[in-house]
Each structure stands twice: as structure tokens, then as C-alpha cells.
Amino acid sequence: MRDHSYAKDGSKALSKNFHVREFKCKDGSDPIFIDDELVALLQKIRDHFGKAVNINSAFRTASHNAKQKKAAKYSQHLYGKAADIWIAGVSVDTLAAYVETLLPGKGGIGRYHADGFVHVDVREVKSRWVM
């Protein structure tokens, strides 16, 4: 995991299709923590579907995370290891099923059908849920 400054590194490319600014906390804080393995996972998803991967939420500060209705107290977002994503024209189930092929036996995958996104994270243990 690396920390980045939104002010200094906001436009810095982390991979072919992702930049530091996409991972910032919604509270506008600086720095931003971003796990390299998460970026690699998102890039694989982008390459597979050939469409933009939209990030609703990635890194969160503890104070911002505490304000989220469905957030876990020790959310992987706090460590820069998670992103809530969606792809235009791709269902939650289709997206989650593909991510499952990339994270067999590890990582977190949460299906949020009502909100239209998939939570993905690169934790060492396997966790799956549907909301």
C-alpha cells in the first residue's frame, strides 16, 4: 500500500486506466491510501469488460467511514484495499461473478443490488455477502 497526496499526485496514473484522484475519500482529505493489488484488480476488470470501471467509494478516513450507513467498523476502505464499483450496462451479478474468477479463495466481494454496485477488496481471507 502506498500513500499519495491528492494535491500533488491527483492526476498521477496508477495503471493504464486509473489515477490517484479516483481513489480519494469523499471528505476531501489528503493523503489517500491505495493498495497496489487493488489497482491491479480494477485494471483486470477494466480490461475484461472493455468499459470504464466507475468508483463510487475507495479510500475512506475513519470519520467518513463512520458516517456510512452500511460500512463495517473495520472496513477494508480504511486501508486503501477496497472499492465500490459499477460498470454501465453490466449487472451487479455479472460483475461480481467475473471478480470471483480473479479472487478465488480470498478477497471480499459484496453485491449491492439495490444500490447497483459491487464492493471489491483485496483482503487475505475470503468474504462474500449480498445486500
Short mmCIF file of C-alpha atoms in Angstrom, two decimals:
data_model
loop_
_atom_site.label_atom_id
_atom_site.label_comp_id
_atom_site.label_asym_id
_atom_site.label_seq_id
_atom_site.Cartn_x
_atom_site.Cartn_y
_atom_site.Cartn_z
CA MET A 1 0.00 0.00 0.00
CA ARG A 2 1.17 3.48 -0.78
CA ASP A 3 0.01 6.84 0.36
CA HIS A 4 -0.47 9.57 -2.20
CA SER A 5 -1.26 13.23 -1.94
CA TYR A 6 -4.38 14.29 -3.80
CA ALA A 7 -2.95 17.81 -4.11
CA LYS A 8 0.41 16.61 -5.51
CA ASP A 9 -0.48 13.31 -7.19
CA GLY A 10 -4.15 13.66 -8.18
CA SER A 11 -3.51 13.27 -11.89
CA LYS A 12 -0.81 10.60 -11.47
CA ALA A 13 -1.54 7.38 -13.36
CA LEU A 14 -1.56 4.25 -11.19
CA SER A 15 -2.23 1.98 -14.18
CA LYS A 16 -3.35 2.30 -17.78
CA ASN A 17 -6.84 3.47 -16.80
CA PHE A 18 -6.75 4.59 -13.15
CA HIS A 19 -5.48 7.75 -11.48
CA VAL A 20 -4.92 8.76 -7.88
CA ARG A 21 -7.88 11.19 -7.88
CA GLU A 22 -10.37 8.34 -8.39
CA PHE A 23 -9.47 6.82 -5.01
CA LYS A 24 -9.80 9.93 -2.80
CA CYS A 25 -12.06 9.99 0.22
CA LYS A 26 -15.32 11.86 -0.30
CA ASP A 27 -14.47 14.07 2.70
CA GLY A 28 -11.68 15.65 0.63
CA SER A 29 -8.89 14.66 3.00
CA ASP A 30 -5.28 14.17 2.00
CA PRO A 31 -3.37 11.77 1.88
CA ILE A 32 -5.03 8.90 0.02
CA PHE A 33 -4.06 5.31 0.76
CA ILE A 34 -4.18 2.98 -2.25
CA ASP A 35 -3.18 -0.68 -2.30
CA ASP A 36 -1.30 -1.68 -5.48
CA GLU A 37 -3.10 -5.04 -5.56
CA LEU A 38 -6.48 -3.23 -5.66
CA VAL A 39 -5.35 -1.14 -8.61
CA ALA A 40 -4.19 -4.28 -10.45
CA LEU A 41 -7.55 -5.96 -9.75
CA LEU A 42 -9.52 -2.98 -11.06
CA GLN A 43 -7.35 -2.82 -14.18
CA LYS A 44 -8.05 -6.52 -14.90
CA ILE A 45 -11.78 -5.82 -14.57
CA ARG A 46 -11.47 -2.81 -16.91
CA ASP A 47 -9.52 -4.85 -19.47
CA HIS A 48 -12.01 -7.74 -19.35
CA PHE A 49 -15.16 -5.67 -19.89
CA GLY A 50 -13.54 -3.04 -22.12
CA LYS A 51 -15.54 -0.32 -20.38
CA ALA A 52 -14.89 2.28 -17.70
CA VAL A 53 -14.96 1.00 -14.13
CA ASN A 54 -16.70 3.67 -12.08
CA ILE A 55 -15.60 4.01 -8.46
CA ASN A 56 -18.30 5.15 -6.02
CA SER A 57 -16.03 4.90 -3.00
CA ALA A 58 -12.45 3.78 -2.44
CA PHE A 59 -10.24 5.07 0.39
CA ARG A 60 -12.17 6.35 3.42
CA THR A 61 -10.95 8.11 6.54
CA ALA A 62 -12.21 6.65 9.82
CA SER A 63 -14.50 9.65 10.39
CA HIS A 64 -16.02 9.42 6.91
CA ASN A 65 -16.42 5.65 7.18
CA ALA A 66 -18.29 6.04 10.49
CA LYS A 67 -20.91 8.16 8.71
CA GLN A 68 -21.70 5.46 6.12
CA LYS A 69 -24.93 3.53 6.73
CA LYS A 70 -23.70 0.09 5.65
CA ALA A 71 -19.98 0.39 6.40
CA ALA A 72 -18.17 -2.11 8.59
CA LYS A 73 -16.29 -0.67 11.57
CA TYR A 74 -13.02 -2.14 10.25
CA SER A 75 -13.84 -1.69 6.57
CA GLN A 76 -11.17 -2.50 4.00
CA HIS A 77 -11.82 1.02 2.64
CA LEU A 78 -9.91 2.35 5.68
CA TYR A 79 -6.76 0.63 4.46
CA GLY A 80 -7.00 1.52 0.77
CA LYS A 81 -7.81 -2.10 -0.07
CA ALA A 82 -11.44 -1.69 -1.25
CA ALA A 83 -13.55 -0.02 -3.90
CA ASP A 84 -17.27 0.08 -4.59
CA ILE A 85 -17.60 -0.15 -8.37
CA TRP A 86 -20.07 -0.32 -11.23
CA ILE A 87 -19.85 -0.57 -15.00
CA ALA A 88 -22.50 0.86 -17.30
CA GLY A 89 -24.50 -1.94 -18.94
CA VAL A 90 -23.03 -4.67 -16.68
CA SER A 91 -25.23 -6.15 -13.96
CA VAL A 92 -24.14 -6.48 -10.36
CA ASP A 93 -24.24 -10.28 -10.68
CA THR A 94 -22.23 -10.36 -13.91
CA LEU A 95 -19.58 -8.06 -12.46
CA ALA A 96 -19.38 -9.99 -9.17
CA ALA A 97 -19.16 -13.33 -10.99
CA TYR A 98 -16.16 -12.12 -13.01
CA VAL A 99 -14.44 -10.72 -9.91
CA GLU A 100 -14.93 -14.14 -8.31
CA THR A 101 -12.71 -15.64 -11.04
CA LEU A 102 -9.96 -13.17 -10.07
CA LEU A 103 -10.25 -13.73 -6.31
CA PRO A 104 -10.85 -17.46 -5.78
CA GLY A 105 -10.44 -18.25 -2.11
CA LYS A 106 -9.60 -14.70 -0.98
CA GLY A 107 -10.75 -11.10 -1.09
CA GLY A 108 -14.10 -9.52 -0.42
CA ILE A 109 -16.99 -9.36 -2.88
CA GLY A 110 -20.24 -7.72 -1.84
CA ARG A 111 -23.27 -7.47 -4.11
CA TYR A 112 -25.36 -4.36 -3.51
CA HIS A 113 -28.28 -4.89 -5.87
CA ALA A 114 -30.47 -2.03 -4.63
CA ASP A 115 -27.60 0.45 -4.96
CA GLY A 116 -26.26 -1.03 -8.22
CA PHE A 117 -22.64 -1.63 -7.27
CA VAL A 118 -20.18 -4.33 -6.26
CA HIS A 119 -17.78 -3.97 -3.35
CA VAL A 120 -14.37 -5.50 -4.13
CA ASP A 121 -11.41 -5.75 -1.81
CA VAL A 122 -8.05 -7.48 -1.66
CA ARG A 123 -8.05 -8.80 1.93
CA GLU A 124 -6.19 -12.07 2.50
CA VAL A 125 -9.25 -14.06 3.59
CA LYS A 126 -12.41 -14.82 1.62
CA SER A 127 -15.59 -12.89 2.39
CA ARG A 128 -18.82 -12.79 0.36
CA TRP A 129 -22.15 -11.08 1.02
CA VAL A 130 -25.32 -9.81 -0.63
CA MET A 131 -27.18 -6.69 0.49
#
